[in-house]
mmCIF file of C-alpha atoms in Angstrom:
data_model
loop_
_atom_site.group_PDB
_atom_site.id
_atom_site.type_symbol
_atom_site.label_atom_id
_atom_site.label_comp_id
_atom_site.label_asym_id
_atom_site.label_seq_id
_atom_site.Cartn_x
_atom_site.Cartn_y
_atom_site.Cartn_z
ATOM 1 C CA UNK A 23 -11.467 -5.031 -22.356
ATOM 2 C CA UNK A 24 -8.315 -3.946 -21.066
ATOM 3 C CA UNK A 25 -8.431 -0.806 -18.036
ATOM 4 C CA UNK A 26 -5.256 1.885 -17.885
ATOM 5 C CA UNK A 27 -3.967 2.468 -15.440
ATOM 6 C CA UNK A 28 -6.164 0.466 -12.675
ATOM 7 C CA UNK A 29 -6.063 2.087 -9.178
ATOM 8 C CA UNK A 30 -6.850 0.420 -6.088
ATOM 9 C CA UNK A 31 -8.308 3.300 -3.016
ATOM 10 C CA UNK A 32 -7.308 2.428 0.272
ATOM 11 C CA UNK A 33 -8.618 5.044 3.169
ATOM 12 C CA UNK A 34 -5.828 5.953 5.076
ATOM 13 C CA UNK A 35 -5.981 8.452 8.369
ATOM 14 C CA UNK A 36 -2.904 10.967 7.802
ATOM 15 C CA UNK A 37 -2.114 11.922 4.763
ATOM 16 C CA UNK A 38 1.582 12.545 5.829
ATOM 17 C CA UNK A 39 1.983 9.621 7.615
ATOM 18 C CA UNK A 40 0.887 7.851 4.898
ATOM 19 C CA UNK A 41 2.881 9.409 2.037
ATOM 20 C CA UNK A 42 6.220 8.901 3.941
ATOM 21 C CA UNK A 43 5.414 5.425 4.512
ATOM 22 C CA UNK A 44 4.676 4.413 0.682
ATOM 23 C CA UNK A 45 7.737 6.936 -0.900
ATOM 24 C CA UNK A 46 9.877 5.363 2.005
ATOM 25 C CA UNK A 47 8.628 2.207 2.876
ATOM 26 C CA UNK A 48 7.930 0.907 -0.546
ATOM 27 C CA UNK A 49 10.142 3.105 -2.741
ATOM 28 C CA UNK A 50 6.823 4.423 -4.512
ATOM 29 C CA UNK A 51 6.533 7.518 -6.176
ATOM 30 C CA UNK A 52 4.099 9.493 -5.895
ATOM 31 C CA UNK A 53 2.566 12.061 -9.045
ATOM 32 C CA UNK A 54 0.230 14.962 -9.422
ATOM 33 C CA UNK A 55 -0.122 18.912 -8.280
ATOM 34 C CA UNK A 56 1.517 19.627 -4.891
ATOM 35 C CA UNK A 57 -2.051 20.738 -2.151
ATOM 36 C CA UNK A 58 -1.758 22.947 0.312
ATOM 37 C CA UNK A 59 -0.153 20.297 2.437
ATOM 38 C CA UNK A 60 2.376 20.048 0.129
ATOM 39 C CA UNK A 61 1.335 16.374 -0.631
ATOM 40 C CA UNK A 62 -0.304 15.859 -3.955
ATOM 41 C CA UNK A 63 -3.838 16.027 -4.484
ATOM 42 C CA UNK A 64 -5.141 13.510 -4.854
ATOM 43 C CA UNK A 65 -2.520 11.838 -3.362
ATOM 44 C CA UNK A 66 -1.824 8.438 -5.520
ATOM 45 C CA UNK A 67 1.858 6.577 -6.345
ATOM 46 C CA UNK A 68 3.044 4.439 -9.127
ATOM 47 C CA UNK A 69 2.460 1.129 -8.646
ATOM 48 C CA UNK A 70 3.679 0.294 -12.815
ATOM 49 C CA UNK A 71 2.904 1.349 -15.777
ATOM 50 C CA UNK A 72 -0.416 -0.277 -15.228
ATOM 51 C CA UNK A 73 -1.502 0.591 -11.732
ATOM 52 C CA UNK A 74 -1.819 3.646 -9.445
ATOM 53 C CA UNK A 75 -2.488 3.562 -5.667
ATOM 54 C CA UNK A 76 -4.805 6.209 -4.061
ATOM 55 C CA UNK A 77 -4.606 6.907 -0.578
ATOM 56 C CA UNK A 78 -7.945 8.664 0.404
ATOM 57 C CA UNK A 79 -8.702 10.500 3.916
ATOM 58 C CA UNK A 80 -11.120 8.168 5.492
ATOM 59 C CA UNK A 81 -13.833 10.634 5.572
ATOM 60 C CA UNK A 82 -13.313 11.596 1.694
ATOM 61 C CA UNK A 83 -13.319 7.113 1.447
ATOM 62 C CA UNK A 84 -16.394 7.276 2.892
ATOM 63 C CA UNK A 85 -18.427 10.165 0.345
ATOM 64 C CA UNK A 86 -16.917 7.898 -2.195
ATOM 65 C CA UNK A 87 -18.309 4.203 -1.221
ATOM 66 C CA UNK A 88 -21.354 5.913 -0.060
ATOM 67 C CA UNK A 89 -23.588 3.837 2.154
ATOM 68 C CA UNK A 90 -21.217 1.363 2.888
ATOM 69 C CA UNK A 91 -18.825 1.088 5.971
ATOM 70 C CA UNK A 92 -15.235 1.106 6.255
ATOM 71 C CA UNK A 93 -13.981 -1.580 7.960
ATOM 72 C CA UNK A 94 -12.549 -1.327 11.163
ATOM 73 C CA UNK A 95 -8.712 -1.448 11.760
ATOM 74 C CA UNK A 96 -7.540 -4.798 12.151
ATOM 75 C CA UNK A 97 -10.646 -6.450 9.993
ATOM 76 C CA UNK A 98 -8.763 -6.750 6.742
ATOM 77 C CA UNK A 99 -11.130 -7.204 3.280
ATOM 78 C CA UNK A 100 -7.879 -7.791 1.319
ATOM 79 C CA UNK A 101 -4.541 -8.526 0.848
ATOM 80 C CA UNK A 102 -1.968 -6.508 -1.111
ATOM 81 C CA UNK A 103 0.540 -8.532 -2.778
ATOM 82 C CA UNK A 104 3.898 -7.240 -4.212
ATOM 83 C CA UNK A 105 6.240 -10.223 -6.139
ATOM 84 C CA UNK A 106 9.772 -9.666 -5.785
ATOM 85 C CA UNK A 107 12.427 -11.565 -7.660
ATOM 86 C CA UNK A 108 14.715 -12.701 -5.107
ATOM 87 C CA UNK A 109 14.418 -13.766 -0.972
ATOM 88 C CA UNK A 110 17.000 -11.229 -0.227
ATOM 89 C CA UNK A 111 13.977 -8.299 -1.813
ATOM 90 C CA UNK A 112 11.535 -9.502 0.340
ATOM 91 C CA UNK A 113 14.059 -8.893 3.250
ATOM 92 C CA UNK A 114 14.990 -5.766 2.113
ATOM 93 C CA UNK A 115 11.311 -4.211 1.406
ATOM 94 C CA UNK A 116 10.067 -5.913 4.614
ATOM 95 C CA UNK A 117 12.696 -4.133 6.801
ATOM 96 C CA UNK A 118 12.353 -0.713 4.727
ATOM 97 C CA UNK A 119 8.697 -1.232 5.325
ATOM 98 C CA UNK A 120 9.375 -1.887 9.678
ATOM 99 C CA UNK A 121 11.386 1.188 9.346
ATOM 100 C CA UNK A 122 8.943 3.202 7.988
ATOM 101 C CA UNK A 123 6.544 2.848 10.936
ATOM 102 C CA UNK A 124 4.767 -0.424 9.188
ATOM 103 C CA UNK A 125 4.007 -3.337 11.713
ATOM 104 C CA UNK A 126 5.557 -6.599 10.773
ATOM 105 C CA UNK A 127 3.070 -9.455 10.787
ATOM 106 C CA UNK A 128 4.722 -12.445 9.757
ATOM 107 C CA UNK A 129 8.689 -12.320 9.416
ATOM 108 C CA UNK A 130 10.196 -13.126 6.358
ATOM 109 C CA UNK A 131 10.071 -17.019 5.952
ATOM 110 C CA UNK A 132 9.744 -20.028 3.573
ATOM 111 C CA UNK A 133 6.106 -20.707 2.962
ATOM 112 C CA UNK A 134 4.811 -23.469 0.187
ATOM 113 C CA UNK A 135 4.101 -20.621 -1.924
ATOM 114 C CA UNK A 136 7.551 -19.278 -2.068
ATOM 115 C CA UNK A 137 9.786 -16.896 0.085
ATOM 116 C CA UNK A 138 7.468 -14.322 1.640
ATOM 117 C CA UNK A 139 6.741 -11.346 4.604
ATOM 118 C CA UNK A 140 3.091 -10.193 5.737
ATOM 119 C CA UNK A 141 3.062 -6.598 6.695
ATOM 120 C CA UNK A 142 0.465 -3.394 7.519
ATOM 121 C CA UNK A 143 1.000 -0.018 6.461
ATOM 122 C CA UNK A 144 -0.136 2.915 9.197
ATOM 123 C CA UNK A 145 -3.595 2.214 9.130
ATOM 124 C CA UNK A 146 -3.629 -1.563 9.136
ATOM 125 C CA UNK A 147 -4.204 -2.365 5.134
ATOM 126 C CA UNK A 148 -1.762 -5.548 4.495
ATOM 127 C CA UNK A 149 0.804 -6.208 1.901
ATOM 128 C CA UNK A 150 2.570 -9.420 1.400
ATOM 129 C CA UNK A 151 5.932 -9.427 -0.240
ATOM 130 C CA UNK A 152 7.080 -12.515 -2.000
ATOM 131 C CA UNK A 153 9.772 -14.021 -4.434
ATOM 132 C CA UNK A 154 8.507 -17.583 -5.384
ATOM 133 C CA UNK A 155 11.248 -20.442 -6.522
ATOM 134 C CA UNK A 156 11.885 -20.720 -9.828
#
């Protein structure tokens, strides 16, 4: 069974904030109908062909998920991986990402895995950028 596109929620504190940091951090673009806000509702970017991103006020996340807590800033339940195909990418997303009011959390650096950079978006969710040898 095969699921089109997948998205992955992440609750996220400003909207704004968090749309800026996505379209300008990570080059994403975003899709749908233009809220009142002038954001769109709900407010998810292309990822690929195959996966969205949702970004979902943190009291919306939590009518969603129901009975279950969302965890605190700073206790991560996941990493978010993007593969790059060159070091100088990783560079280049990691400082776009700095720039865009993300908080470096490991520099870009050779690791066994490959060529990589550990960041956090606004609200603390982490992505990892890497371009493994070939």
């Amino acid at each position: 069974m095969t699921f089109a596109p997948m998205i992955i929620s992440l609750p996220v504190s400003d909207r704004a904030t968090s749309y800026r940091f996505y379209r300008d951090g990570l080059g994403l673009d975003a899709e749908g109908e233009l809220a009142d806000d002038g954001f769109p509702e709900p407010l998810q970017f292309v990822v690929n062909d195959g996966l969205r991103l949702m970004l979902i006020p943190t009291g919306g996340f939590g009518w969603v998920i129901g009975r279950h807590e969302i965890a605190a800033r700073g206790i991560s339940e996941c990493v978010l991986s993007l593969s790059v195909a060159a070091p100088a990418d990783v560079d280049a997303i990691t400082e776009r990402a700095r720039a865009a009011g993300g908080e470096v959390v490991t520099e870009p650096a050779t690791q066994p895995w490959g060529y990589a950079a550990l960041f956090a978006d606004p609200d603390g969710h982490l992505w990892m950028v890497s371009a493994t040898p070939e």
